Short mmCIF file of C-alpha atoms and ligand atoms in Angstrom, two decimals:
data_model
loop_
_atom_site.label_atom_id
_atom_site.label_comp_id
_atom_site.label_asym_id
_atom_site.label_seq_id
_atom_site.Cartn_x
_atom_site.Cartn_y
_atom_site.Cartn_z
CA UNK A 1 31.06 57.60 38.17
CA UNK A 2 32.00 60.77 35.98
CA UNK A 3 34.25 59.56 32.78
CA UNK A 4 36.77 62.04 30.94
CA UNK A 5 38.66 61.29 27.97
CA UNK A 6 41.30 63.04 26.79
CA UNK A 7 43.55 62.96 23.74
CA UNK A 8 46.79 62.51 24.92
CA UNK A 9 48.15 60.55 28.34
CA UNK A 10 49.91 63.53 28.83
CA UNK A 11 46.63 65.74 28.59
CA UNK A 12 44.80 63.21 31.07
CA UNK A 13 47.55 63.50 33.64
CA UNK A 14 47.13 67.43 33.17
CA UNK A 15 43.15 66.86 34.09
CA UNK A 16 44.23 64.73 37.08
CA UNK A 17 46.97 67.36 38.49
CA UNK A 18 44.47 70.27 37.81
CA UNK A 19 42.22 68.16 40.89
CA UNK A 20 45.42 67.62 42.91
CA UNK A 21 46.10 71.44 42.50
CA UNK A 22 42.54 72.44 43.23
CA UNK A 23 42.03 70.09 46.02
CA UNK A 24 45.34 71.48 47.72
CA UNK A 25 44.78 74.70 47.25
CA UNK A 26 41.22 74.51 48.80
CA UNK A 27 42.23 72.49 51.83
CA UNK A 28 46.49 72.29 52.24
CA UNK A 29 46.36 69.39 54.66
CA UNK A 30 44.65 67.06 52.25
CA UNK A 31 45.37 63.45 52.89
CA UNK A 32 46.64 62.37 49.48
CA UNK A 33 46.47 58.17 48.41
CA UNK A 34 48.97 57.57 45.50
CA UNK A 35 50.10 54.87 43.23
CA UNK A 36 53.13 54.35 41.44
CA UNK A 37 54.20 52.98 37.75
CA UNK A 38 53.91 54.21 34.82
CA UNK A 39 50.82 55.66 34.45
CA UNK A 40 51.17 58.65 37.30
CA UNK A 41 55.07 59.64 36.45
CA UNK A 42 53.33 62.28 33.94
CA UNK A 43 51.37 63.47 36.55
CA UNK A 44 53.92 63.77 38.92
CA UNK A 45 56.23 65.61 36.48
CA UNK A 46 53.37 68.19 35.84
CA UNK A 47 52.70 68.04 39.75
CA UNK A 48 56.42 69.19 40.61
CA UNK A 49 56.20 72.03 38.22
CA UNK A 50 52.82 73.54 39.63
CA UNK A 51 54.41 72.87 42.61
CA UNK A 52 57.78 75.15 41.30
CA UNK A 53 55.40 77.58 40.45
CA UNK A 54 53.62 77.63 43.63
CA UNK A 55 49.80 77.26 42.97
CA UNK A 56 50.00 74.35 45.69
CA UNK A 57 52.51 72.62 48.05
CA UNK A 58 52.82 69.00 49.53
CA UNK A 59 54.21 70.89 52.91
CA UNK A 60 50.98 70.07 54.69
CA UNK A 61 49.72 67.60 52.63
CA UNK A 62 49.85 63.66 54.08
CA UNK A 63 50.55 60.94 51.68
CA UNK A 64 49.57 57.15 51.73
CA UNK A 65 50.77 55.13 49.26
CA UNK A 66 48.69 52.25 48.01
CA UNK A 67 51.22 49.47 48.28
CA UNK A 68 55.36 48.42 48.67
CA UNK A 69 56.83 45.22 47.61
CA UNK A 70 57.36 42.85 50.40
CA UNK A 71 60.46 41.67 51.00
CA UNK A 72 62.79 45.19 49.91
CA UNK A 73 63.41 47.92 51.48
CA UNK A 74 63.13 51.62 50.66
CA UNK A 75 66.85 52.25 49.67
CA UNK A 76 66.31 49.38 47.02
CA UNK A 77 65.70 50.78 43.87
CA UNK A 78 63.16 48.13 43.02
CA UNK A 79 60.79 49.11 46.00
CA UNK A 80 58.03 51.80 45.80
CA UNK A 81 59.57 54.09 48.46
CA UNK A 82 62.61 54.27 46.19
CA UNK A 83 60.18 55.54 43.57
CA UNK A 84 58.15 58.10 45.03
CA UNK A 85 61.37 59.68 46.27
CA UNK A 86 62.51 59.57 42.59
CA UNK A 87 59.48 60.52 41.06
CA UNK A 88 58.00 63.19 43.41
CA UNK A 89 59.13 63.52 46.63
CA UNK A 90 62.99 64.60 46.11
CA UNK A 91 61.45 67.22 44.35
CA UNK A 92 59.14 69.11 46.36
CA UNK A 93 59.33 70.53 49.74
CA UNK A 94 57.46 67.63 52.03
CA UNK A 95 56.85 66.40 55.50
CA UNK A 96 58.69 63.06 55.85
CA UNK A 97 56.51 62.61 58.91
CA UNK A 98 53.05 62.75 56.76
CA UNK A 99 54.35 60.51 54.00
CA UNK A 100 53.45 56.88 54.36
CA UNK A 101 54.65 53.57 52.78
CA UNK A 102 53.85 50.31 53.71
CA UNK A 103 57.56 49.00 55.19
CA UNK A 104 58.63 46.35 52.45
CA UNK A 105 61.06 44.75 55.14
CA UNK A 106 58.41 44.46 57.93
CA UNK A 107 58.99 41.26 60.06
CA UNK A 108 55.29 40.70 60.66
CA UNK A 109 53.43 41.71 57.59
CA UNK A 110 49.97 41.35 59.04
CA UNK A 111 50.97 43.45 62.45
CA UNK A 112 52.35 45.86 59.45
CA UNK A 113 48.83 45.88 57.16
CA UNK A 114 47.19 47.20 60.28
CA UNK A 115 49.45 49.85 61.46
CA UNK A 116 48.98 51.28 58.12
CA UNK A 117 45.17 50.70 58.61
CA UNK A 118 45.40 52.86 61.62
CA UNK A 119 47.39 55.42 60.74
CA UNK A 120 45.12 55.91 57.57
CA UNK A 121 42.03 56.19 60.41
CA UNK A 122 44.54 58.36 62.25
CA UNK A 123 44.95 61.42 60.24
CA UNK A 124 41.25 61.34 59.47
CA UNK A 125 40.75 59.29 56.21
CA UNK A 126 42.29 59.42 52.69
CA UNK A 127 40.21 62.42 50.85
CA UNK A 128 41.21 61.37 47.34
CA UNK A 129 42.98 58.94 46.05
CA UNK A 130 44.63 58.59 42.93
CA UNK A 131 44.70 54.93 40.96
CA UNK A 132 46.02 53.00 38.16
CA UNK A 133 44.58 50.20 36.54
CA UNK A 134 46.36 47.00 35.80
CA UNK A 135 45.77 44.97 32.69
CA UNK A 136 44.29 42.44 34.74
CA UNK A 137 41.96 44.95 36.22
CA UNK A 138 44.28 45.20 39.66
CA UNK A 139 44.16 48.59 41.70
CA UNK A 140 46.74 48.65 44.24
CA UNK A 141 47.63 45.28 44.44
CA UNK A 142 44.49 43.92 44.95
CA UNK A 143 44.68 40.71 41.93
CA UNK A 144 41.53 39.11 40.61
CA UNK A 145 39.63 37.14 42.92
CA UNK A 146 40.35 39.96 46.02
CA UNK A 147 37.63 39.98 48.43
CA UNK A 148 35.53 43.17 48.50
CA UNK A 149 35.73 43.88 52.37
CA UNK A 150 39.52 42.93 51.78
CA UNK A 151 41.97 45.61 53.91
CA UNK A 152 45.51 46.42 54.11
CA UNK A 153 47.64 42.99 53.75
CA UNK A 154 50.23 40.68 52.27
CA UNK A 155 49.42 39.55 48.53
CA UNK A 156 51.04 37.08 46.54
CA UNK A 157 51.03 38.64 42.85
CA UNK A 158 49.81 36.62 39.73
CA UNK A 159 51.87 35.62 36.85
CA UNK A 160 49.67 38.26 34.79
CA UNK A 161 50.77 41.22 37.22
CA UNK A 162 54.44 39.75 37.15
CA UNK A 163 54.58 39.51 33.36
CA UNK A 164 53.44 43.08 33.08
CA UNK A 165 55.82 44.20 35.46
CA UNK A 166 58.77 42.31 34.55
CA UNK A 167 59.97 45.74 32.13
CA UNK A 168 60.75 47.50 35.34
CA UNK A 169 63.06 44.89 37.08
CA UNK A 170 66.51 43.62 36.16
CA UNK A 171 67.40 40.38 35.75
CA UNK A 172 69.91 40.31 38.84
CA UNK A 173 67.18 41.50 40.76
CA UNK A 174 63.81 40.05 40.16
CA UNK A 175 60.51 41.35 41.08
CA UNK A 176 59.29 40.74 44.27
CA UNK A 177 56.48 37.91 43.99
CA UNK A 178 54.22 39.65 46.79
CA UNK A 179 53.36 42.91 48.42
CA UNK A 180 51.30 44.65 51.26
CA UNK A 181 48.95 46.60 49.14
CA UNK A 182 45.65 48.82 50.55
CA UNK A 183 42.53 46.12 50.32
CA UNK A 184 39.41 46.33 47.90
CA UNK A 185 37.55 48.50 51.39
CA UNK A 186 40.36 50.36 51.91
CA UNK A 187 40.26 52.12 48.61
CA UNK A 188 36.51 52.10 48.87
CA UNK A 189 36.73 54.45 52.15
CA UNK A 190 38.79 57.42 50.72
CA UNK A 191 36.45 60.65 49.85
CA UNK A 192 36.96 60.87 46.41
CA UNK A 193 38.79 58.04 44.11
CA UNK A 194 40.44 59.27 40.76
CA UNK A 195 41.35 56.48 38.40
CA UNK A 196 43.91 57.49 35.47
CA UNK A 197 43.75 54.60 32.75
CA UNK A 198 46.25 55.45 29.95
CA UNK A 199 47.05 53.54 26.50
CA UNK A 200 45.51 51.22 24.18
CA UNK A 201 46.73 48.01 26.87
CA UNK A 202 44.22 49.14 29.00
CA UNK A 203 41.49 49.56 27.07
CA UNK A 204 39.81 46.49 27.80
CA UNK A 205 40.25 46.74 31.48
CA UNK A 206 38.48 49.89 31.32
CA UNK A 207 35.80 48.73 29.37
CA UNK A 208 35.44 45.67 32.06
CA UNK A 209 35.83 48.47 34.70
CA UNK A 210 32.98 50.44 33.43
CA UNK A 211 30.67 48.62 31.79
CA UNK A 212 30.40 44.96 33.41
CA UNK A 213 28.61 43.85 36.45
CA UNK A 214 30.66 44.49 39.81
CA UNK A 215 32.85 40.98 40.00
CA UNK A 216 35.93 40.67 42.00
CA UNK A 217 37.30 39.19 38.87
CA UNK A 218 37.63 42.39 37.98
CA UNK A 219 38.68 44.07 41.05
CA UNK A 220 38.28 47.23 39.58
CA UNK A 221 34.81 47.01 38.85
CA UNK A 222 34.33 47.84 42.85
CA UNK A 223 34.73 50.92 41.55
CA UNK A 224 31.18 51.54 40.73
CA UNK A 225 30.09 50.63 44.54
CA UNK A 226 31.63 54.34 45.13
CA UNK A 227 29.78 57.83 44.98
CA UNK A 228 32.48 59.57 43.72
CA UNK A 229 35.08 58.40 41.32
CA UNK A 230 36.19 60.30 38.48
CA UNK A 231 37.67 58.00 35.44
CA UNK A 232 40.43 60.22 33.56
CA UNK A 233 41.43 58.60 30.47
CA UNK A 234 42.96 58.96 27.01
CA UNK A 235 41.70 58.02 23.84
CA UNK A 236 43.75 54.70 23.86
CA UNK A 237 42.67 53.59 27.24
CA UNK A 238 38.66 54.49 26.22
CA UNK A 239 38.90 53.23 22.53
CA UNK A 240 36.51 50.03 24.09
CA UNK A 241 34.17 51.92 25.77
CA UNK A 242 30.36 51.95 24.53
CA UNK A 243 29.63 55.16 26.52
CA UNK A 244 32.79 57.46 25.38
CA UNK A 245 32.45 57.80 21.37
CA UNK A 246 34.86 61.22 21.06
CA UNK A 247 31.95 63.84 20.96
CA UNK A 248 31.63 65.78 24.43
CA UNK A 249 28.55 64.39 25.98
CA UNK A 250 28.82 66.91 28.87
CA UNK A 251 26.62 66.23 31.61
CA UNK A 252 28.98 67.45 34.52
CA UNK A 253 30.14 70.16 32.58
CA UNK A 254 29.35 73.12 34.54
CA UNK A 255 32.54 72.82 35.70
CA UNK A 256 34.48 75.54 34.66
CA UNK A 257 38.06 74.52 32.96
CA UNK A 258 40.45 76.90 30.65
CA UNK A 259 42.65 73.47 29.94
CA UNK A 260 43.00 70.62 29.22
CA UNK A 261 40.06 69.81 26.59
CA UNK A 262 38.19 66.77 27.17
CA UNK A 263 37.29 65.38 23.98
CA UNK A 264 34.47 63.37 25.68
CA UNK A 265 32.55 64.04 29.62
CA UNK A 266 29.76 61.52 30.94
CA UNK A 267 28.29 60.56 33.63
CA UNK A 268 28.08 56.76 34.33
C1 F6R B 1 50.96 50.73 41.76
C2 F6R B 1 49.64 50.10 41.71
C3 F6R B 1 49.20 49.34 40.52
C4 F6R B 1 49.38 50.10 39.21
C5 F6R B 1 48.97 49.23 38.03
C6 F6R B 1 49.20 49.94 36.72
O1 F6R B 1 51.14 51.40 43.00
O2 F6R B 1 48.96 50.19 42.66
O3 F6R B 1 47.84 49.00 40.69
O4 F6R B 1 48.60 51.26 39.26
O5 F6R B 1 49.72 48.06 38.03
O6 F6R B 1 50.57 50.09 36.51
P1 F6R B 1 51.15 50.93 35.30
O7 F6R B 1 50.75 52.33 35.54
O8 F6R B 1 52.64 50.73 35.38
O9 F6R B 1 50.54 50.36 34.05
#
């Protein structure tokens, strides 16, 4: 694993589109795996303008997102569809054919998980894929106690995830209490895996991440089975980590960046 800290969320989200914008520049049909919440919308907001100012498009690009609430559909303004379109996709010039969602509203959620298993197998694998970090160590929706092998599939989501959420959801219309997310494997097969941990909340979640044995109590700890993940974070988010003390530690730093800064670079 390869850790970057940055000073600001908003600098770490510039780190994380500066990879998007290389890695669709170098090859324009990348397969793309996204998140939503909180955590991306900077990067997405600094993705549209590159995009504006054309050093890369989305027009070849496919997209699989990591998970939907079950039980709305993508006009609701609660589910994940609704979002991307808000967040990214009514923004940039697309192919609504290469963008995928799990469907919220799908009758047989299980015959649903592995459609979207195929169609990730289909266009050839996700090449990177981008990742939040819940305070309970979820990525995707994959809640403590997520088997390892785990694939696509219907989740019921803990009180902790719930809790956390509840700031995005109106009372008249609650949060959804499960969704078809991506499994533990699933994440685990894309190319390259960027995790973006932002904020002082997260901090011990990223410390867990990092630094404790693998344990799918800490689903994203799974993190360190794969070769190549790249950990972008902010101060906040690293203020619990042992290996990130502020002073630039360097060891992949031939990499050749005009901006952003990291303030700390390590190899885990
Ligand atoms: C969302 C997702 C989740 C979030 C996590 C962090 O698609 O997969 O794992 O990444 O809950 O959410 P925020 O960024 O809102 O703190």
């Amino acid at each position: 694993m390869h850790l970057e800290v940055f000073a600001s969320a908003d600098e770490a989200a510039a780190r994380v589109v500066e990879m998007l914008v290389n890695r669709l520049t170098t090859k324009p049909t990348t397969v793309l795996g996204l998140p939503t919440g909180a955590t991306p919308l900077p990067v997405y907001k600094l993705l549209i303008q590159a995009i504006d100012r054309r050093q890369c498009t989305l027009g070849q690009a496919t997209i699989f997102n990591l998970d939907e609430y079950f039980g709305v559909g993508p006009d609701d303004p609660r589910s994940y569809a609704h979002y991307m379109r808000a967040a990214l996709f009514d923004h940039v010039n697309h192919r609504s054919d290469r963008i995928n969602i799990p469907n919220g509203l799908a009758e047989d959620p299980r015959a649903e998980s592995s459609r979207y298993e195929a169609a990730i197998s289909a266009a050839g694998g996700i090449d990177l894929m981008l990742l939040g970090l819940g305070r309970n160590g979820h990525i995707g929706f994959n809640e403590p106690g997520s088997p390892a092998m785990s694939r696509t599939r219907l989740v019921a989501l803990t009180d902790n995830t719930l809790s956390a959420n509840a700031r995005y959801f109106r009372p008249d219309a609650p949060a959804p209490r499960s969704a078809i997310t991506m499994g533990i494997a699933t994440i685990l097969s894309a190319r390259q895996i960027v995790l973006l941990v932002t904020g002082q909340s997260k901090a011990e979640a990223l410390r867990q991440t990092l630094e404790d044995p693998v344990s799918m109590q800490m689903p994203s700890s799974a993190l360190q089975l794969h070769n190549d993940v790249v950990v972008v974070a902010d101060s906040g988010a690293a203020s619990k980590l042992s290996v990130a003390d502020g002073s630039r530690k360097g060891t992949a730093g031939s990499r050749e960046r005009a901006q952003p800064e990291a303030m700390g670079v390590r190899s885990l």
